[in-house]
GROMACS .gro file of C-alpha atoms in nm:
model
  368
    1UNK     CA    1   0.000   0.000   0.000
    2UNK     CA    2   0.144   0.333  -0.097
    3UNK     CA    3   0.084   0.594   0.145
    4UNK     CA    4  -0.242   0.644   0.312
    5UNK     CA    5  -0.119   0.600   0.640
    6UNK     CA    6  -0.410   0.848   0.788
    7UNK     CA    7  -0.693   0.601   0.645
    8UNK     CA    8  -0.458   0.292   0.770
    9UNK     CA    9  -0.468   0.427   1.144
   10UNK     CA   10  -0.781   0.498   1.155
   11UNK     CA   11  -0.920   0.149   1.063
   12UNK     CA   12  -0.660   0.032   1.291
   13UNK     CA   13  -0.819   0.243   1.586
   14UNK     CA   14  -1.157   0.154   1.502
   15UNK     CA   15  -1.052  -0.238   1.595
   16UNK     CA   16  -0.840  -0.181   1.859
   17UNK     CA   17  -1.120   0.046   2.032
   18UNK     CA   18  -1.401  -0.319   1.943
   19UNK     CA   19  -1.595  -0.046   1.727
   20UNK     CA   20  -1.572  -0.210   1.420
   21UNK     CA   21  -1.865  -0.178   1.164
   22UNK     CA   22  -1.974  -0.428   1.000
   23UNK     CA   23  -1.998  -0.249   0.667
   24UNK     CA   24  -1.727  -0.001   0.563
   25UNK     CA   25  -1.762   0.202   0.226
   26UNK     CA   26  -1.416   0.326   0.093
   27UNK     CA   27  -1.467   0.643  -0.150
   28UNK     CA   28  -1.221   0.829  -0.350
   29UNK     CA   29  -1.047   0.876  -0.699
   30UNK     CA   30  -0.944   0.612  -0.900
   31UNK     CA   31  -0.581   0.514  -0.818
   32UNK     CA   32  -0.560   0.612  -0.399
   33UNK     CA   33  -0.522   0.299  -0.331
   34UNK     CA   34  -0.901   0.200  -0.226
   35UNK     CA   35  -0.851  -0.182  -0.297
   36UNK     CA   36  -0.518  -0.184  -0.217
   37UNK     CA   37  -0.619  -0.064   0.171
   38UNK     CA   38  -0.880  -0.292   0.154
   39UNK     CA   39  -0.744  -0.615   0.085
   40UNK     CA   40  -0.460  -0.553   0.360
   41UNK     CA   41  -0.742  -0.477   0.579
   42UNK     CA   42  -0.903  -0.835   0.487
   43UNK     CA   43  -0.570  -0.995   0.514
   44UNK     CA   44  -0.528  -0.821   0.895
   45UNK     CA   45  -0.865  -0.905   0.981
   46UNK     CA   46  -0.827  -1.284   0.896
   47UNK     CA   47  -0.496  -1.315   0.978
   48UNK     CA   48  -0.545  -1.186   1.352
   49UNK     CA   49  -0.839  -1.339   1.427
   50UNK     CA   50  -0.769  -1.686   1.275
   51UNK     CA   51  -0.717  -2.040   1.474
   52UNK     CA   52  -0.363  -2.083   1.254
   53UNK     CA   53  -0.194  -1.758   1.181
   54UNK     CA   54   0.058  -1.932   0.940
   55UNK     CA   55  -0.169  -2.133   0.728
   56UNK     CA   56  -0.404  -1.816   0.713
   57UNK     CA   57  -0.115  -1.599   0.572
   58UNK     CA   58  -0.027  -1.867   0.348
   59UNK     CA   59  -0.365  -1.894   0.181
   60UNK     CA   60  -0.404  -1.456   0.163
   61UNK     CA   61  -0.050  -1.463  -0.031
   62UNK     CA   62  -0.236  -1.606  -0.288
   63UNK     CA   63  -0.554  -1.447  -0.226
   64UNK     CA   64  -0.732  -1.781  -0.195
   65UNK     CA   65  -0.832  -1.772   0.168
   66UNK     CA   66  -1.205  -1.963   0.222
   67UNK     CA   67  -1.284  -1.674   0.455
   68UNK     CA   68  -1.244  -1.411   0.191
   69UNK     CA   69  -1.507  -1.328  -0.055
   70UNK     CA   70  -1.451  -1.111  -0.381
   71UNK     CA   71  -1.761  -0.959  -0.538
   72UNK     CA   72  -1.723  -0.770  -0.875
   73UNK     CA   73  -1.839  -0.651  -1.208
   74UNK     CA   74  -1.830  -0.892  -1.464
   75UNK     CA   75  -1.977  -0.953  -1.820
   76UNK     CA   76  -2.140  -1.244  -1.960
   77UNK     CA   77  -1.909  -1.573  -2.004
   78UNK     CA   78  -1.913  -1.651  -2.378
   79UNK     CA   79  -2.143  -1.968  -2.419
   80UNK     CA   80  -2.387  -1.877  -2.161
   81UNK     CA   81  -2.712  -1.865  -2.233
   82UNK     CA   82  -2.941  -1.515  -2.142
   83UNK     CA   83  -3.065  -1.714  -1.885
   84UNK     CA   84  -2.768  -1.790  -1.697
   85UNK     CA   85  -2.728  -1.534  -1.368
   86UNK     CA   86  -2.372  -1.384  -1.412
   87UNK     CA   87  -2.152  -1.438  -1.070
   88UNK     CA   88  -1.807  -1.363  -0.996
   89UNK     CA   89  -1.725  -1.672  -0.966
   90UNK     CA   90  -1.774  -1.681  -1.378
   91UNK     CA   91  -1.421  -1.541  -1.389
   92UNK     CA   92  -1.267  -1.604  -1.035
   93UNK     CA   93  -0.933  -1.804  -1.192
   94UNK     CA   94  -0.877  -1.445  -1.415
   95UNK     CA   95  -0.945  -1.195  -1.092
   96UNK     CA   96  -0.686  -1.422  -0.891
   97UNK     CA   97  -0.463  -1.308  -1.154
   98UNK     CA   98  -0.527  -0.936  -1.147
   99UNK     CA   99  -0.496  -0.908  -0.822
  100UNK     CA  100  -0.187  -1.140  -0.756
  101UNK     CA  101  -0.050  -0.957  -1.016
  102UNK     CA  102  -0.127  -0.587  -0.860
  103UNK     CA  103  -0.367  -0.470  -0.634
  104UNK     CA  104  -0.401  -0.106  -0.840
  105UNK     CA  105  -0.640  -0.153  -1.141
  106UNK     CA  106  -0.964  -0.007  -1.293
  107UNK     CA  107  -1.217  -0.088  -1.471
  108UNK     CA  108  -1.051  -0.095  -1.810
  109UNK     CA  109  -0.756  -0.326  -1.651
  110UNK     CA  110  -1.064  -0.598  -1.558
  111UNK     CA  111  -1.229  -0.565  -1.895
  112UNK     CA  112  -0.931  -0.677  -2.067
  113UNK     CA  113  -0.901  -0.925  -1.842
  114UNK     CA  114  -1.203  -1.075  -1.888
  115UNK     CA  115  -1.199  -1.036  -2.295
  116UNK     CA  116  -1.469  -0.797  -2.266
  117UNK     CA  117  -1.473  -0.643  -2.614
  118UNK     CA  118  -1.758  -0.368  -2.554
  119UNK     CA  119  -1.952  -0.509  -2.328
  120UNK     CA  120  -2.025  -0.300  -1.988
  121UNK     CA  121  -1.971  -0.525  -1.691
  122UNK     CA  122  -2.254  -0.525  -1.395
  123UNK     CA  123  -2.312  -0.718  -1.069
  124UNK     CA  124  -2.631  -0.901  -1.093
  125UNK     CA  125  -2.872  -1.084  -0.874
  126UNK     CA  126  -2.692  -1.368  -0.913
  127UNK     CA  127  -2.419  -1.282  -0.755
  128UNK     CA  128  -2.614  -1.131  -0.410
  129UNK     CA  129  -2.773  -1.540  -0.423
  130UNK     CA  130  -2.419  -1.670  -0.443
  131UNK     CA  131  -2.269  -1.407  -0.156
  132UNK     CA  132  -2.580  -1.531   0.057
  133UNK     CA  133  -2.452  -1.873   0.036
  134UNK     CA  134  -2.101  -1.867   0.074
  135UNK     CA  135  -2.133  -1.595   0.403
  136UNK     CA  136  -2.409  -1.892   0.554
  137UNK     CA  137  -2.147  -2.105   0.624
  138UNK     CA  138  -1.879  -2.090   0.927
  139UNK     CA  139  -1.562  -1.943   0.934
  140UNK     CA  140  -1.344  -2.183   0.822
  141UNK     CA  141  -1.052  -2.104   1.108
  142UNK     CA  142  -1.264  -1.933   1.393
  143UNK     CA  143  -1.267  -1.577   1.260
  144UNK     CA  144  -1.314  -1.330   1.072
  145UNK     CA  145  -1.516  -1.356   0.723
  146UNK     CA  146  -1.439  -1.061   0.528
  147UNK     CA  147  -1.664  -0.983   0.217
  148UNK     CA  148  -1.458  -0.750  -0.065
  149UNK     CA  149  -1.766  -0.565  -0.311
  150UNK     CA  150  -1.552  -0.379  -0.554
  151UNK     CA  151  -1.716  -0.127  -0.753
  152UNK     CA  152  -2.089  -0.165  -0.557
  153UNK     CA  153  -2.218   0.115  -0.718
  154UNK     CA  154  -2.238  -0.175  -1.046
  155UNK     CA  155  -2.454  -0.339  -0.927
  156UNK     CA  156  -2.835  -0.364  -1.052
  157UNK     CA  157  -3.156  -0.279  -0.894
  158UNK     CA  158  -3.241  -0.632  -0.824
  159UNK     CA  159  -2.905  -0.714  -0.679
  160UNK     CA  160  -2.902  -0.425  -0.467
  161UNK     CA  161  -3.259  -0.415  -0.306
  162UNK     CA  162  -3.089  -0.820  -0.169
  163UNK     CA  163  -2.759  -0.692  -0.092
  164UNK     CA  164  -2.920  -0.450   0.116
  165UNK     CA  165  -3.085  -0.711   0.343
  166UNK     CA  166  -2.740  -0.897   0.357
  167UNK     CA  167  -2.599  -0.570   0.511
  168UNK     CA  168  -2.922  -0.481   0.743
  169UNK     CA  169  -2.837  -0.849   0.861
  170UNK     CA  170  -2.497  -0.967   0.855
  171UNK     CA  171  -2.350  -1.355   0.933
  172UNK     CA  172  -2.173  -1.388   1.264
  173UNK     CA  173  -1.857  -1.202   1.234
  174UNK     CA  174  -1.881  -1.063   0.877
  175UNK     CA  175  -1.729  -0.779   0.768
  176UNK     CA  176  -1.822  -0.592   0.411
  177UNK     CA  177  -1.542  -0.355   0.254
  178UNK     CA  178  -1.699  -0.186  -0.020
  179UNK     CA  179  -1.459  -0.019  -0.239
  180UNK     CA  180  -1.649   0.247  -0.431
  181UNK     CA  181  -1.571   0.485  -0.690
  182UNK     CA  182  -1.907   0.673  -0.755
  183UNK     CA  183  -2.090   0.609  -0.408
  184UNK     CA  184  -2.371   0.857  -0.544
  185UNK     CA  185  -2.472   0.608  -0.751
  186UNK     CA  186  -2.523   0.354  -0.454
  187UNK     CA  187  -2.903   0.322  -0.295
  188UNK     CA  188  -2.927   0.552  -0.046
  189UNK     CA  189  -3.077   0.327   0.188
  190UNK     CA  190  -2.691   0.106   0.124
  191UNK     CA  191  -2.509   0.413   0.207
  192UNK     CA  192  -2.703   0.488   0.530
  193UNK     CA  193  -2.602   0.140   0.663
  194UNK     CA  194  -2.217   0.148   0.618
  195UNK     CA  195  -1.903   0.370   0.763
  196UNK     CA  196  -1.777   0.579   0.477
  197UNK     CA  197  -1.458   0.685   0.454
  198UNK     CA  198  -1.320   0.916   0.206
  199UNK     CA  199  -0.961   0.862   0.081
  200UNK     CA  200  -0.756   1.141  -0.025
  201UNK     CA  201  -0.505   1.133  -0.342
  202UNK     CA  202  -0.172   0.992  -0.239
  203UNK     CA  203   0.024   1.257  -0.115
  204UNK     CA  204   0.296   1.378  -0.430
  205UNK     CA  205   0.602   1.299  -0.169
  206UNK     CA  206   0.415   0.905  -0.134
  207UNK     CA  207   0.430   0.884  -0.491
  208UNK     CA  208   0.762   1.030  -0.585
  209UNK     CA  209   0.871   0.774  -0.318
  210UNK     CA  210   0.733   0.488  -0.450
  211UNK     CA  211   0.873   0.562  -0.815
  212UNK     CA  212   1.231   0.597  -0.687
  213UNK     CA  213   1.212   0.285  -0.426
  214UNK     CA  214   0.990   0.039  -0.627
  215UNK     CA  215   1.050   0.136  -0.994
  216UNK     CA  216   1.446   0.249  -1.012
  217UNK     CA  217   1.301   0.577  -1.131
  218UNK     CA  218   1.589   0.907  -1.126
  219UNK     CA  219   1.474   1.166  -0.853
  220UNK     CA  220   1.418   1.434  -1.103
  221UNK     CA  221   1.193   1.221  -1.345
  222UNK     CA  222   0.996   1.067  -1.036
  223UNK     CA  223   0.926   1.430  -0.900
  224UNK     CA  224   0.807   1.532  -1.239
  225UNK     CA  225   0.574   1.199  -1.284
  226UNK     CA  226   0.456   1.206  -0.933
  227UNK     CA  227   0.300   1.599  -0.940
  228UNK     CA  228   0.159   1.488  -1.310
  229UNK     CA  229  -0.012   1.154  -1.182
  230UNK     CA  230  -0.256   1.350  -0.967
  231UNK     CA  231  -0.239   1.107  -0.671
  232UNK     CA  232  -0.356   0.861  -0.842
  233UNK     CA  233  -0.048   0.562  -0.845
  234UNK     CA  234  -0.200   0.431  -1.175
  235UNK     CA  235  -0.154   0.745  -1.327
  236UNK     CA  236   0.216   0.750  -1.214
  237UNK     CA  237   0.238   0.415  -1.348
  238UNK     CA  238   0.068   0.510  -1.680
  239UNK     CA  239   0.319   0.793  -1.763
  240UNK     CA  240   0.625   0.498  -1.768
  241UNK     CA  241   0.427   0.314  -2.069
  242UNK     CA  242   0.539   0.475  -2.376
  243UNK     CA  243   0.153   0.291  -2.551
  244UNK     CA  244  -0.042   0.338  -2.279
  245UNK     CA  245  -0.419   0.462  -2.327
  246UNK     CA  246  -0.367   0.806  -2.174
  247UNK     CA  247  -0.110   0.889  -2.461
  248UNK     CA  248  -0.382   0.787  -2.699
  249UNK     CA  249  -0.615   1.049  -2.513
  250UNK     CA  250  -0.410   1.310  -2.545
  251UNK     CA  251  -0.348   1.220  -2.940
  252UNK     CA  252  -0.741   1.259  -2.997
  253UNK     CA  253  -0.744   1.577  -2.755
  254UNK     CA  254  -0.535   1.755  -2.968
  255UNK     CA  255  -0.688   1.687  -3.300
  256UNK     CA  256  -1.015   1.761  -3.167
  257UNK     CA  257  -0.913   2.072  -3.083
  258UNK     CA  258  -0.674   2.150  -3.438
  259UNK     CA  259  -0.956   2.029  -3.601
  260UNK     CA  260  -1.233   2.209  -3.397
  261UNK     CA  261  -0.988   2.580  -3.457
  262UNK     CA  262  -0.961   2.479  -3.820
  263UNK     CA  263  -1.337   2.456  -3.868
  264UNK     CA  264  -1.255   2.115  -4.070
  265UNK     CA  265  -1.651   1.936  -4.062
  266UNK     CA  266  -1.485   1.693  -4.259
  267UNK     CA  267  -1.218   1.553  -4.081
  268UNK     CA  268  -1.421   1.622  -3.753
  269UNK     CA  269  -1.689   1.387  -3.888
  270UNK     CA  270  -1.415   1.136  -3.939
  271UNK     CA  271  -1.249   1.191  -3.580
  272UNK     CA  272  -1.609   1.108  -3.450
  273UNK     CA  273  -1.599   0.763  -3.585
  274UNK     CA  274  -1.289   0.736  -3.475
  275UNK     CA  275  -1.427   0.791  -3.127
  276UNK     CA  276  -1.713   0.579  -3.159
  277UNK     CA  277  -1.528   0.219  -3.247
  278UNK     CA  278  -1.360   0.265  -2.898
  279UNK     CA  279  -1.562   0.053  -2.646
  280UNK     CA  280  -1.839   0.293  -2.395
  281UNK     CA  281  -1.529   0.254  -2.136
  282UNK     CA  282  -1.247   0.338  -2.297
  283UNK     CA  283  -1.519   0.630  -2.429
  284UNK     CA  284  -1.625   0.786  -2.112
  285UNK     CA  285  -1.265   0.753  -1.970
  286UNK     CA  286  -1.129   0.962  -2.266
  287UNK     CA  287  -1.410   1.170  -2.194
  288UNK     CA  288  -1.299   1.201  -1.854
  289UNK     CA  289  -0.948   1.265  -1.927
  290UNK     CA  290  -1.043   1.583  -2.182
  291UNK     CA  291  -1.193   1.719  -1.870
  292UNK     CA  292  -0.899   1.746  -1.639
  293UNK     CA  293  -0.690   1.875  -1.989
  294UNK     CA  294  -0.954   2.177  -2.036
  295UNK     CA  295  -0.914   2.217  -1.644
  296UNK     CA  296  -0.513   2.221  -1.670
  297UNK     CA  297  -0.518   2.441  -1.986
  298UNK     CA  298  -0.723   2.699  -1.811
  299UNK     CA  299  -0.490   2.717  -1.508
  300UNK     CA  300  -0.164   2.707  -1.756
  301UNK     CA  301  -0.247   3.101  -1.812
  302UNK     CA  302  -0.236   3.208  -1.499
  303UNK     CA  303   0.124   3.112  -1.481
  304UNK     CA  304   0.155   2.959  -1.164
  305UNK     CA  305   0.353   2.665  -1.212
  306UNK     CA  306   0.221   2.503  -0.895
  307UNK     CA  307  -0.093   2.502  -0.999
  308UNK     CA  308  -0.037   2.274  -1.333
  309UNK     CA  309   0.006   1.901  -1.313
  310UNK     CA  310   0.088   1.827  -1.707
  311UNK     CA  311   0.321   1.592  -1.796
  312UNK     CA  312   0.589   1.748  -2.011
  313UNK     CA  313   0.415   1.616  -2.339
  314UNK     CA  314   0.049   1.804  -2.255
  315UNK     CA  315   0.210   2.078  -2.171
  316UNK     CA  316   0.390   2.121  -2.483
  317UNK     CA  317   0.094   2.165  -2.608
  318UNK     CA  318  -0.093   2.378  -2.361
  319UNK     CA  319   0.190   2.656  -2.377
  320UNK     CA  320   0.049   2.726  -2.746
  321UNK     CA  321  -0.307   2.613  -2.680
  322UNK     CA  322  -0.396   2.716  -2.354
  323UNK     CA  323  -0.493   3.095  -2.448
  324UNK     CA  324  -0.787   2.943  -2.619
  325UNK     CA  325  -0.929   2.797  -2.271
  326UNK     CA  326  -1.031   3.105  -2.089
  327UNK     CA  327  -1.296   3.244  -1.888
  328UNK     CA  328  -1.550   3.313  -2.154
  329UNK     CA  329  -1.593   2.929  -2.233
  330UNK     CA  330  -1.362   2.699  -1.978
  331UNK     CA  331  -1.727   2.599  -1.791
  332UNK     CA  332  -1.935   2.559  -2.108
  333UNK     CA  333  -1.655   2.349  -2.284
  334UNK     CA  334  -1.664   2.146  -1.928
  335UNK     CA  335  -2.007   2.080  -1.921
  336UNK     CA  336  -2.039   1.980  -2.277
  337UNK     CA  337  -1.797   1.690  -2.198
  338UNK     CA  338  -1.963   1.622  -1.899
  339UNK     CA  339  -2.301   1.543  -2.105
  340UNK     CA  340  -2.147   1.384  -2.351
  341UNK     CA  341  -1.974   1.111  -2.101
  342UNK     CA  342  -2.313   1.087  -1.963
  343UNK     CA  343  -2.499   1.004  -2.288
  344UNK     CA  344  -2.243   0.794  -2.370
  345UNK     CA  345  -2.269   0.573  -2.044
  346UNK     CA  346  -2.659   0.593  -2.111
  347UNK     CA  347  -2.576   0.403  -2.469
  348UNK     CA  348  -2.671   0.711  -2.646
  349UNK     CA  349  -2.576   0.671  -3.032
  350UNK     CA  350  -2.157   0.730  -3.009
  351UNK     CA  351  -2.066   0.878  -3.369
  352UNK     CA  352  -2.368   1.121  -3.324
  353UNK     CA  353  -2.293   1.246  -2.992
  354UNK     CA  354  -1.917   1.270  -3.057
  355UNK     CA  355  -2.004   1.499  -3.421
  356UNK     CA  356  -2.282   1.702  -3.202
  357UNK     CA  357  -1.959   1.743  -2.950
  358UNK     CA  358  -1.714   1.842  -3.203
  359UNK     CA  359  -1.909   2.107  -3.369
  360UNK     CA  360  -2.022   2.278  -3.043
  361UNK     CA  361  -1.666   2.289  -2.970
  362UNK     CA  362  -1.586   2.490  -3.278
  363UNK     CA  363  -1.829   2.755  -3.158
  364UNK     CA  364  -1.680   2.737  -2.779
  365UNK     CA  365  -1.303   2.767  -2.877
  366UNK     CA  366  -1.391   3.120  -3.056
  367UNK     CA  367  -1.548   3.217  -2.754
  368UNK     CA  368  -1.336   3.562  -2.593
   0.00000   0.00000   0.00000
């Protein structure tokens, strides 16, 4: 776990005072470190309270203990019928990977994963039958039985309404760690019967350490890649991959926004299809990532270098593009993408909303 030692202690207090809850929701922005915290959590929890300490860490190092339950998003297993209720367990053998392999991923990371082409994974009822089950049955070692939900806010109506009776009555020593990136999304009636906890970003000086200690990165380059990653450790890691997706991101940012200056319909209507072969993910995290750009390029002309957390490569751009960012249109160019990622995650037609997005942002850019 990289840094969060505030969040850390205070779980810590919370058992060593015997005020544990039996439902904890763990909020924040993607790459803090919310699953990472909560599967050391698990692992303490189990560990501690278990008959054989050795055998139980033996079994976490693996992530295979019987007392530790996984819940998350998946899609449907090629083969399957409509009928068949989609579980977890559908893809258990490729989520032992992911997280043996790291314990800071997102939702795109899991999609590839599971092969998910552009399908949108879920949690369904299904899997709220299956969690019933497996919770019914005694702690294997005499302790704790700790129930990871990652990404809750996934699941459907159905699923939720009988989650919500799992949590309003929990097994015998049962504890749920819900690790939650959009907890508005979650029933309000879920929310009212957990302890939320809002993570911060990883502090810069976390990061910068973590790049130098565990990646062999120089000083200057790690303090450079830590301020751009924006707390987030997956962002840090993201700037080392010379193909990753973000590079990609910026690539269509900037000839949306050369194309969008140059009034080119043409090409625009070409960059939209473009756009809309990408699967609704990739999409809405594009969408996402042209948000905090508009946001940076605004604050690049006030010339406060503190305030700016570009890598060097976005802000080669922003020193000739920034000027066109300014107050006159910096909130309406903000809230266009912000509509758009919402149509798009409400399966609107892609090529049409990216066009209707490219030509408002021909009017916006002139904007003074």
């Amino acid at each position: 776990m990289i840094g969060q030692r505030t969040t850390w202690d205070r779980m810590m207090q919370m058992v060593s005072e015997g005020r544990l809850p039996h439902a904890i929701l763990l909020c924040g922005p993607e790459g803090c470190g919310k699953m990472a915290l909560a599967m050391e959590f698990a692992s303490y929890l189990i560990t501690e309270s278990s008959q054989n300490k050795e055998n139980a860490k033996a079994m976490l190092n693996k992530w295979q203990h019987p007392d530790l339950h996984f819940t998350f998003p998946v899609i449907r297993p090629s083969g399957t019928s409509s009928e068949h209720k989609m579980v977890s367990d559908d893809f258990a053998q490729e989520w032992n990977q992911l997280v043996c392999d790291t314990q800071y991923f997102n939702m795109d990371m899991w999609l590839e994963r599971m092969n998910a082409a552009n399908q949108q994974a879920q949690i369904g009822v299904g899997e709220s039958d299956a969690l019933t089950r497996k919770l019914a049955l005694k702690s294997s070692q005499g302790g704790y039985k700790v129930s990871i939900i990652w990404l809750p806010e996934r699941m459907n109506e159905e699923c939720a309404n009988k989650m919500l009776k799992l949590i309003e009555e929990p097994p015998t020593q049962t504890v749920f760690l819900m690790v939650c990136q959009q907890p508005e999304i979650l029933l309000e009636t879920i929310l009212s019967r957990t302890q939320r906890i809002d993570m911060k970003r990883i502090d810069t000086a976390d990061i910068e350490e973590a790049l130098i200690t565990q990646r062999a990165i120089d000083p200057e380059a790690a303090h450079r890649l830590a301020r751009a990653s924006h707390g987030s450790w997956l962002r840090a890691l993201d700037e080392l991959d010379a193909d990753n997706d973000k590079k990609q991101y910026l690539e269509m940012f900037i000839q949306l926004m050369r194309l969008a200056y140059q009034r080119n319909v043409k090409e625009l209507k070409h960059w939209s299809d473009t756009m809309a072969q990408m699967g609704r993910e990739r999409q809405r995290n594009m969408l996402l990532y042209f948000e905090e750009l508009v946001r940076e390029n605004f604050m690049y002309n006030f010339h406060r270098p503190e305030l700016n957390y570009m890598t060097q490569e976005e802000e080669n751009f922003a020193r000739n593009f920034a000027r066109f960012i300014n107050e006159a249109n910096v909130i309406e160019i903000s809230e266009l993408l912000q509509r758009c990622r919402r149509d798009i995650r409400q399966n609107a037609n892609a090529k049409m909303t990216f066009f209707d997005m490219a030509l408002q942002i021909i009017v916006l850019l002139i904007k003074k």
